[in-house]
JSON list of C-alpha atoms in Angstrom, two decimals:
[
{"chain": "A", "resi": 118, "resn": "MET", "atom": "CA", "xyz": [-0.63, -0.41, 0.11]},
{"chain": "A", "resi": 119, "resn": "ILE", "atom": "CA", "xyz": [0.99, 3.15, -1.41]},
{"chain": "A", "resi": 120, "resn": "LEU", "atom": "CA", "xyz": [-0.07, 6.93, 1.14]},
{"chain": "A", "resi": 121, "resn": "LYS", "atom": "CA", "xyz": [0.30, 10.05, -1.95]},
{"chain": "A", "resi": 122, "resn": "GLU", "atom": "CA", "xyz": [-0.95, 12.78, -0.32]},
{"chain": "A", "resi": 123, "resn": "VAL", "atom": "CA", "xyz": [-3.14, 14.10, -4.10]},
{"chain": "A", "resi": 124, "resn": "ASP", "atom": "CA", "xyz": [-3.08, 18.11, -4.68]},
{"chain": "A", "resi": 125, "resn": "ARG", "atom": "CA", "xyz": [-7.11, 20.18, -4.39]},
{"chain": "A", "resi": 126, "resn": "LYS", "atom": "CA", "xyz": [-7.06, 21.76, -7.55]},
{"chain": "A", "resi": 127, "resn": "GLU", "atom": "CA", "xyz": [-6.29, 17.89, -8.57]},
{"chain": "A", "resi": 128, "resn": "LEU", "atom": "CA", "xyz": [-10.39, 17.12, -7.04]},
{"chain": "A", "resi": 129, "resn": "GLU", "atom": "CA", "xyz": [-12.26, 19.53, -7.38]},
{"chain": "A", "resi": 130, "resn": "ASP", "atom": "CA", "xyz": [-15.13, 18.37, -9.83]},
{"chain": "A", "resi": 131, "resn": "ARG", "atom": "CA", "xyz": [-14.58, 15.08, -7.98]},
{"chain": "A", "resi": 132, "resn": "VAL", "atom": "CA", "xyz": [-17.99, 13.07, -6.44]},
{"chain": "A", "resi": 133, "resn": "VAL", "atom": "CA", "xyz": [-18.39, 9.92, -4.35]},
{"chain": "A", "resi": 134, "resn": "THR", "atom": "CA", "xyz": [-20.43, 7.81, -3.19]},
{"chain": "A", "resi": 135, "resn": "PHE", "atom": "CA", "xyz": [-21.30, 7.94, 0.67]},
{"chain": "A", "resi": 136, "resn": "GLU", "atom": "CA", "xyz": [-22.22, 4.37, 1.19]},
{"chain": "A", "resi": 137, "resn": "TYR", "atom": "CA", "xyz": [-22.92, 2.07, 4.34]},
{"chain": "A", "resi": 138, "resn": "GLU", "atom": "CA", "xyz": [-25.87, -0.19, 5.60]},
{"chain": "A", "resi": 139, "resn": "SER", "atom": "CA", "xyz": [-25.99, -1.23, 9.61]},
{"chain": "A", "resi": 140, "resn": "ASP", "atom": "CA", "xyz": [-27.68, -3.67, 11.13]},
{"chain": "A", "resi": 141, "resn": "TYR", "atom": "CA", "xyz": [-27.18, -1.66, 14.29]},
{"chain": "A", "resi": 142, "resn": "TYR", "atom": "CA", "xyz": [-28.02, 1.95, 15.69]},
{"chain": "A", "resi": 143, "resn": "PHE", "atom": "CA", "xyz": [-27.81, 3.89, 18.58]},
{"chain": "A", "resi": 144, "resn": "ASP", "atom": "CA", "xyz": [-30.24, 5.02, 19.92]},
{"chain": "A", "resi": 145, "resn": "ILE", "atom": "CA", "xyz": [-30.16, 8.64, 21.28]},
{"chain": "A", "resi": 146, "resn": "LYS", "atom": "CA", "xyz": [-32.73, 10.33, 24.34]},
{"chain": "A", "resi": 147, "resn": "VAL", "atom": "CA", "xyz": [-32.22, 13.04, 26.40]},
{"chain": "A", "resi": 148, "resn": "SER", "atom": "CA", "xyz": [-34.33, 14.57, 28.47]},
{"chain": "A", "resi": 149, "resn": "ARG", "atom": "CA", "xyz": [-34.09, 17.95, 30.49]},
{"chain": "A", "resi": 150, "resn": "GLU", "atom": "CA", "xyz": [-33.99, 17.13, 34.40]},
{"chain": "A", "resi": 151, "resn": "SER", "atom": "CA", "xyz": [-35.11, 19.28, 37.34]},
{"chain": "A", "resi": 152, "resn": "ASN", "atom": "CA", "xyz": [-30.51, 19.63, 38.09]},
{"chain": "A", "resi": 153, "resn": "GLY", "atom": "CA", "xyz": [-29.84, 19.01, 34.65]},
{"chain": "A", "resi": 154, "resn": "TRP", "atom": "CA", "xyz": [-29.88, 16.99, 31.36]},
{"chain": "A", "resi": 155, "resn": "LYS", "atom": "CA", "xyz": [-29.65, 13.47, 31.58]},
{"chain": "A", "resi": 156, "resn": "ILE", "atom": "CA", "xyz": [-27.91, 12.05, 28.10]},
{"chain": "A", "resi": 157, "resn": "TYR", "atom": "CA", "xyz": [-28.56, 8.29, 27.32]},
{"chain": "A", "resi": 158, "resn": "LEU", "atom": "CA", "xyz": [-27.26, 6.01, 24.25]},
{"chain": "A", "resi": 159, "resn": "GLU", "atom": "CA", "xyz": [-28.50, 2.13, 23.77]},
{"chain": "A", "resi": 160, "resn": "LEU", "atom": "CA", "xyz": [-27.50, 0.00, 21.42]},
{"chain": "A", "resi": 161, "resn": "LYS", "atom": "CA", "xyz": [-30.21, -1.27, 19.58]},
{"chain": "A", "resi": 162, "resn": "ARG", "atom": "CA", "xyz": [-30.57, -3.57, 16.04]},
{"chain": "A", "resi": 163, "resn": "PHE", "atom": "CA", "xyz": [-33.15, -2.23, 12.95]},
{"chain": "A", "resi": 164, "resn": "GLU", "atom": "CA", "xyz": [-35.87, -3.58, 12.41]},
{"chain": "A", "resi": 165, "resn": "GLU", "atom": "CA", "xyz": [-34.55, -4.49, 8.98]},
{"chain": "A", "resi": 166, "resn": "THR", "atom": "CA", "xyz": [-30.70, -3.27, 7.34]},
{"chain": "A", "resi": 167, "resn": "PHE", "atom": "CA", "xyz": [-29.84, 0.46, 7.57]},
{"chain": "A", "resi": 168, "resn": "ARG", "atom": "CA", "xyz": [-28.63, 1.34, 4.44]},
{"chain": "A", "resi": 169, "resn": "LYS", "atom": "CA", "xyz": [-27.55, 4.91, 3.43]},
{"chain": "A", "resi": 170, "resn": "VAL", "atom": "CA", "xyz": [-26.54, 6.27, -0.09]},
{"chain": "A", "resi": 171, "resn": "HIS", "atom": "CA", "xyz": [-24.95, 9.38, 0.13]},
{"chain": "A", "resi": 172, "resn": "MET", "atom": "CA", "xyz": [-23.64, 11.95, -2.82]},
{"chain": "A", "resi": 173, "resn": "GLU", "atom": "CA", "xyz": [-20.70, 15.51, -2.62]},
{"chain": "A", "resi": 174, "resn": "LYS", "atom": "CA", "xyz": [-18.00, 16.90, -3.75]},
{"chain": "A", "resi": 175, "resn": "LEU", "atom": "CA", "xyz": [-14.86, 15.86, -2.42]},
{"chain": "A", "resi": 176, "resn": "VAL", "atom": "CA", "xyz": [-13.37, 19.36, -2.32]},
{"chain": "A", "resi": 177, "resn": "ASP", "atom": "CA", "xyz": [-16.17, 22.37, -1.03]},
{"chain": "A", "resi": 178, "resn": "ASN", "atom": "CA", "xyz": [-16.04, 26.44, 0.14]},
{"chain": "A", "resi": 179, "resn": "TYR", "atom": "CA", "xyz": [-16.31, 24.61, 3.59]},
{"chain": "A", "resi": 180, "resn": "LYS", "atom": "CA", "xyz": [-13.55, 21.99, 4.50]},
{"chain": "A", "resi": 181, "resn": "GLU", "atom": "CA", "xyz": [-10.84, 25.16, 4.15]},
{"chain": "A", "resi": 182, "resn": "ASP", "atom": "CA", "xyz": [-6.80, 23.82, 3.83]},
{"chain": "A", "resi": 183, "resn": "THR", "atom": "CA", "xyz": [-7.12, 20.24, 4.17]},
{"chain": "A", "resi": 184, "resn": "LEU", "atom": "CA", "xyz": [-4.80, 17.71, 2.64]},
{"chain": "A", "resi": 185, "resn": "ILE", "atom": "CA", "xyz": [-5.62, 15.09, 0.61]},
{"chain": "A", "resi": 186, "resn": "TYR", "atom": "CA", "xyz": [-4.21, 11.59, 0.64]},
{"chain": "A", "resi": 187, "resn": "VAL", "atom": "CA", "xyz": [-4.85, 8.81, -1.22]},
{"chain": "A", "resi": 188, "resn": "ALA", "atom": "CA", "xyz": [-4.15, 4.96, -0.43]},
{"chain": "A", "resi": 189, "resn": "GLU", "atom": "CA", "xyz": [-2.86, 2.94, -3.33]},
{"chain": "A", "resi": 190, "resn": "VAL", "atom": "CA", "xyz": [-3.43, -1.29, -3.93]},
{"chain": "A", "resi": 191, "resn": "ASP", "atom": "CA", "xyz": [-1.95, -2.58, -6.94]},
{"chain": "A", "resi": 192, "resn": "GLY", "atom": "CA", "xyz": [-1.78, 1.07, -8.30]},
{"chain": "A", "resi": 193, "resn": "LYS", "atom": "CA", "xyz": [-5.37, 1.28, -7.54]},
{"chain": "A", "resi": 194, "resn": "GLU", "atom": "CA", "xyz": [-7.01, 3.92, -6.09]},
{"chain": "A", "resi": 195, "resn": "ALA", "atom": "CA", "xyz": [-8.36, 2.29, -1.68]},
{"chain": "A", "resi": 196, "resn": "GLY", "atom": "CA", "xyz": [-9.56, 5.08, -0.32]},
{"chain": "A", "resi": 197, "resn": "ILE", "atom": "CA", "xyz": [-8.69, 8.64, 0.78]},
{"chain": "A", "resi": 198, "resn": "ILE", "atom": "CA", "xyz": [-8.64, 11.26, 3.31]},
{"chain": "A", "resi": 199, "resn": "GLN", "atom": "CA", "xyz": [-8.72, 14.31, 3.51]},
{"chain": "A", "resi": 200, "resn": "PHE", "atom": "CA", "xyz": [-8.30, 17.09, 6.44]},
{"chain": "A", "resi": 201, "resn": "GLY", "atom": "CA", "xyz": [-6.95, 19.89, 7.96]},
{"chain": "A", "resi": 202, "resn": "GLY", "atom": "CA", "xyz": [-7.92, 23.54, 9.51]},
{"chain": "A", "resi": 203, "resn": "ILE", "atom": "CA", "xyz": [-6.29, 24.18, 12.59]},
{"chain": "A", "resi": 204, "resn": "HIS", "atom": "CA", "xyz": [-9.40, 25.83, 14.52]},
{"chain": "A", "resi": 205, "resn": "ASP", "atom": "CA", "xyz": [-8.53, 25.91, 18.94]},
{"chain": "A", "resi": 206, "resn": "GLY", "atom": "CA", "xyz": [-6.28, 23.89, 18.56]},
{"chain": "A", "resi": 207, "resn": "SER", "atom": "CA", "xyz": [-8.24, 20.30, 16.32]},
{"chain": "A", "resi": 208, "resn": "VAL", "atom": "CA", "xyz": [-8.01, 19.04, 13.13]},
{"chain": "A", "resi": 209, "resn": "ARG", "atom": "CA", "xyz": [-11.56, 17.58, 11.50]},
{"chain": "A", "resi": 210, "resn": "ILE", "atom": "CA", "xyz": [-11.65, 14.97, 8.99]},
{"chain": "A", "resi": 211, "resn": "TRP", "atom": "CA", "xyz": [-13.70, 15.59, 6.65]},
{"chain": "A", "resi": 212, "resn": "ASP", "atom": "CA", "xyz": [-13.63, 12.22, 4.78]},
{"chain": "A", "resi": 213, "resn": "LEU", "atom": "CA", "xyz": [-13.09, 8.95, 4.88]},
{"chain": "A", "resi": 214, "resn": "TYR", "atom": "CA", "xyz": [-14.06, 6.27, 1.47]},
{"chain": "A", "resi": 215, "resn": "VAL", "atom": "CA", "xyz": [-12.11, 2.49, 1.80]},
{"chain": "A", "resi": 216, "resn": "TRP", "atom": "CA", "xyz": [-13.51, 1.05, -0.98]},
{"chain": "A", "resi": 217, "resn": "LYS", "atom": "CA", "xyz": [-15.39, -1.67, -1.68]},
{"chain": "A", "resi": 218, "resn": "GLY", "atom": "CA", "xyz": [-12.38, -4.08, -2.57]},
{"chain": "A", "resi": 219, "resn": "PHE", "atom": "CA", "xyz": [-10.74, -3.05, -0.34]},
{"chain": "A", "resi": 220, "resn": "LYS", "atom": "CA", "xyz": [-12.16, -2.99, 3.43]},
{"chain": "A", "resi": 221, "resn": "ARG", "atom": "CA", "xyz": [-10.09, -4.56, 5.88]},
{"chain": "A", "resi": 222, "resn": "MET", "atom": "CA", "xyz": [-7.14, -4.58, 4.66]},
{"chain": "A", "resi": 223, "resn": "GLY", "atom": "CA", "xyz": [-5.91, -2.36, 7.29]},
{"chain": "A", "resi": 224, "resn": "ILE", "atom": "CA", "xyz": [-6.40, 1.06, 5.05]},
{"chain": "A", "resi": 225, "resn": "GLY", "atom": "CA", "xyz": [-8.76, 3.10, 7.02]},
{"chain": "A", "resi": 226, "resn": "THR", "atom": "CA", "xyz": [-6.73, 2.79, 9.81]},
{"chain": "A", "resi": 227, "resn": "ALA", "atom": "CA", "xyz": [-3.48, 3.73, 7.70]},
{"chain": "A", "resi": 228, "resn": "LEU", "atom": "CA", "xyz": [-5.79, 6.59, 6.17]},
{"chain": "A", "resi": 229, "resn": "MET", "atom": "CA", "xyz": [-5.76, 7.87, 10.18]},
{"chain": "A", "resi": 230, "resn": "LYS", "atom": "CA", "xyz": [-2.31, 7.08, 11.24]},
{"chain": "A", "resi": 231, "resn": "LYS", "atom": "CA", "xyz": [-1.50, 10.05, 8.10]},
{"chain": "A", "resi": 232, "resn": "ALA", "atom": "CA", "xyz": [-3.28, 12.48, 9.47]},
{"chain": "A", "resi": 233, "resn": "GLU", "atom": "CA", "xyz": [-2.92, 12.15, 12.86]},
{"chain": "A", "resi": 234, "resn": "GLU", "atom": "CA", "xyz": [1.29, 11.62, 12.19]},
{"chain": "A", "resi": 235, "resn": "ILE", "atom": "CA", "xyz": [0.63, 15.36, 9.74]},
{"chain": "A", "resi": 236, "resn": "ALA", "atom": "CA", "xyz": [-1.64, 16.59, 12.69]},
{"chain": "A", "resi": 237, "resn": "ARG", "atom": "CA", "xyz": [0.85, 16.07, 15.67]},
{"chain": "A", "resi": 238, "resn": "SER", "atom": "CA", "xyz": [3.46, 17.54, 13.73]},
{"chain": "A", "resi": 239, "resn": "GLN", "atom": "CA", "xyz": [1.39, 20.99, 13.24]},
{"chain": "A", "resi": 240, "resn": "GLY", "atom": "CA", "xyz": [0.71, 20.29, 16.93]},
{"chain": "A", "resi": 241, "resn": "ALA", "atom": "CA", "xyz": [-2.68, 20.28, 17.01]},
{"chain": "A", "resi": 242, "resn": "ARG", "atom": "CA", "xyz": [-3.76, 18.76, 20.40]},
{"chain": "A", "resi": 243, "resn": "ARG", "atom": "CA", "xyz": [-6.82, 16.22, 19.24]},
{"chain": "A", "resi": 244, "resn": "LEU", "atom": "CA", "xyz": [-8.39, 15.76, 16.07]},
{"chain": "A", "resi": 245, "resn": "ILE", "atom": "CA", "xyz": [-11.87, 15.08, 15.69]},
{"chain": "A", "resi": 246, "resn": "LEU", "atom": "CA", "xyz": [-14.64, 14.04, 12.76]},
{"chain": "A", "resi": 247, "resn": "GLU", "atom": "CA", "xyz": [-19.10, 13.39, 12.15]},
{"chain": "A", "resi": 248, "resn": "THR", "atom": "CA", "xyz": [-20.35, 10.36, 12.01]},
{"chain": "A", "resi": 249, "resn": "GLN", "atom": "CA", "xyz": [-23.85, 9.10, 12.44]},
{"chain": "A", "resi": 250, "resn": "THR", "atom": "CA", "xyz": [-25.74, 6.90, 15.20]},
{"chain": "A", "resi": 251, "resn": "SER", "atom": "CA", "xyz": [-26.90, 4.92, 12.80]},
{"chain": "A", "resi": 252, "resn": "ASN", "atom": "CA", "xyz": [-23.19, 4.05, 11.05]},
{"chain": "A", "resi": 253, "resn": "TYR", "atom": "CA", "xyz": [-22.09, 1.31, 13.75]},
{"chain": "A", "resi": 254, "resn": "ALA", "atom": "CA", "xyz": [-19.33, 0.21, 11.60]},
{"chain": "A", "resi": 255, "resn": "ALA", "atom": "CA", "xyz": [-17.75, 3.51, 11.90]},
{"chain": "A", "resi": 256, "resn": "ILE", "atom": "CA", "xyz": [-18.28, 4.01, 15.78]},
{"chain": "A", "resi": 257, "resn": "LYS", "atom": "CA", "xyz": [-16.34, 1.27, 16.02]},
{"chain": "A", "resi": 258, "resn": "PHE", "atom": "CA", "xyz": [-13.86, 1.58, 13.67]},
{"chain": "A", "resi": 259, "resn": "TYR", "atom": "CA", "xyz": [-13.10, 4.92, 14.78]},
{"chain": "A", "resi": 260, "resn": "GLU", "atom": "CA", "xyz": [-13.35, 3.51, 18.69]},
{"chain": "A", "resi": 261, "resn": "SER", "atom": "CA", "xyz": [-10.74, 0.75, 17.54]},
{"chain": "A", "resi": 262, "resn": "CYS", "atom": "CA", "xyz": [-8.29, 4.34, 16.66]},
{"chain": "A", "resi": 263, "resn": "GLY", "atom": "CA", "xyz": [-8.87, 5.97, 19.62]},
{"chain": "A", "resi": 264, "resn": "PHE", "atom": "CA", "xyz": [-11.84, 7.78, 19.23]},
{"chain": "A", "resi": 265, "resn": "GLN", "atom": "CA", "xyz": [-13.84, 8.93, 21.44]},
{"chain": "A", "resi": 266, "resn": "LEU", "atom": "CA", "xyz": [-17.48, 10.18, 22.11]},
{"chain": "A", "resi": 267, "resn": "CYS", "atom": "CA", "xyz": [-17.47, 13.92, 22.77]},
{"chain": "A", "resi": 268, "resn": "GLY", "atom": "CA", "xyz": [-20.53, 15.83, 21.34]},
{"chain": "A", "resi": 269, "resn": "PHE", "atom": "CA", "xyz": [-23.85, 14.97, 19.18]},
{"chain": "A", "resi": 270, "resn": "ASP", "atom": "CA", "xyz": [-26.37, 17.57, 17.27]},
{"chain": "A", "resi": 271, "resn": "LEU", "atom": "CA", "xyz": [-30.53, 16.10, 17.31]},
{"chain": "A", "resi": 272, "resn": "SER", "atom": "CA", "xyz": [-31.34, 18.06, 13.83]},
{"chain": "A", "resi": 273, "resn": "SER", "atom": "CA", "xyz": [-28.18, 18.21, 12.54]},
{"chain": "A", "resi": 274, "resn": "TYR", "atom": "CA", "xyz": [-28.87, 16.35, 8.57]},
{"chain": "A", "resi": 275, "resn": "SER", "atom": "CA", "xyz": [-32.90, 16.85, 9.86]},
{"chain": "A", "resi": 276, "resn": "ASN", "atom": "CA", "xyz": [-35.54, 18.11, 12.37]},
{"chain": "A", "resi": 277, "resn": "SER", "atom": "CA", "xyz": [-36.21, 13.80, 12.23]},
{"chain": "A", "resi": 278, "resn": "ASP", "atom": "CA", "xyz": [-32.93, 12.89, 12.86]},
{"chain": "A", "resi": 279, "resn": "VAL", "atom": "CA", "xyz": [-33.70, 10.97, 16.17]},
{"chain": "A", "resi": 280, "resn": "GLU", "atom": "CA", "xyz": [-36.35, 9.28, 14.67]},
{"chain": "A", "resi": 281, "resn": "LYS", "atom": "CA", "xyz": [-34.59, 8.23, 11.75]},
{"chain": "A", "resi": 282, "resn": "HIS", "atom": "CA", "xyz": [-31.18, 6.92, 13.85]},
{"chain": "A", "resi": 283, "resn": "GLU", "atom": "CA", "xyz": [-29.12, 9.21, 11.89]},
{"chain": "A", "resi": 284, "resn": "VAL", "atom": "CA", "xyz": [-28.04, 12.18, 14.33]},
{"chain": "A", "resi": 285, "resn": "ARG", "atom": "CA", "xyz": [-24.95, 13.64, 14.60]},
{"chain": "A", "resi": 286, "resn": "LEU", "atom": "CA", "xyz": [-21.72, 12.58, 16.33]},
{"chain": "A", "resi": 287, "resn": "GLU", "atom": "CA", "xyz": [-18.84, 13.88, 17.22]},
{"chain": "A", "resi": 288, "resn": "MET", "atom": "CA", "xyz": [-15.54, 12.21, 17.57]},
{"chain": "A", "resi": 289, "resn": "ASP", "atom": "CA", "xyz": [-12.56, 13.25, 19.21]},
{"chain": "A", "resi": 290, "resn": "LYS", "atom": "CA", "xyz": [-8.52, 11.54, 20.00]},
{"chain": "A", "resi": 291, "resn": "LYS", "atom": "CA", "xyz": [-6.72, 13.41, 22.34]},
{"chain": "A", "resi": 292, "resn": "LEU", "atom": "CA", "xyz": [-3.43, 14.44, 20.35]},
{"chain": "A", "resi": 293, "resn": "ARG", "atom": "CA", "xyz": [-1.72, 15.74, 23.31]}
]
């Protein structure tokens, strides 16, 4: 496997398909108590396998000051990571994709290690990323890389994220 940096300009028109399947999700309950808030995430099984397919531009204006690395296996693109933009000591991982046929080969781990290495060299205090309560495999992967839950947004994608079991989760990994 080879990891190489790619110039953002080369990928300006690139559209990527973000897709996953999940049998599990984290059901989130938030309630106001007399002395504070009660927040609970419980692992549950979907009645039917959840499938998500979403297309988006890889390079976009809101992803400022990012680096993009591609993983190649036998000359074929196997995965990609986009990260950067230190804000308050945090480096955001905007995108991490491993293409079908290349999963479970260590490509995601290698791309995450590259992002961590560069973030550390830039003096960042943490890496941060977003996933969804419905993306159980991604949550488990990020946990295996040392990430932990650090926040959530109950209506990031729509006003029915909780009901759809697609609540935005923020996860981070402390670097120092």
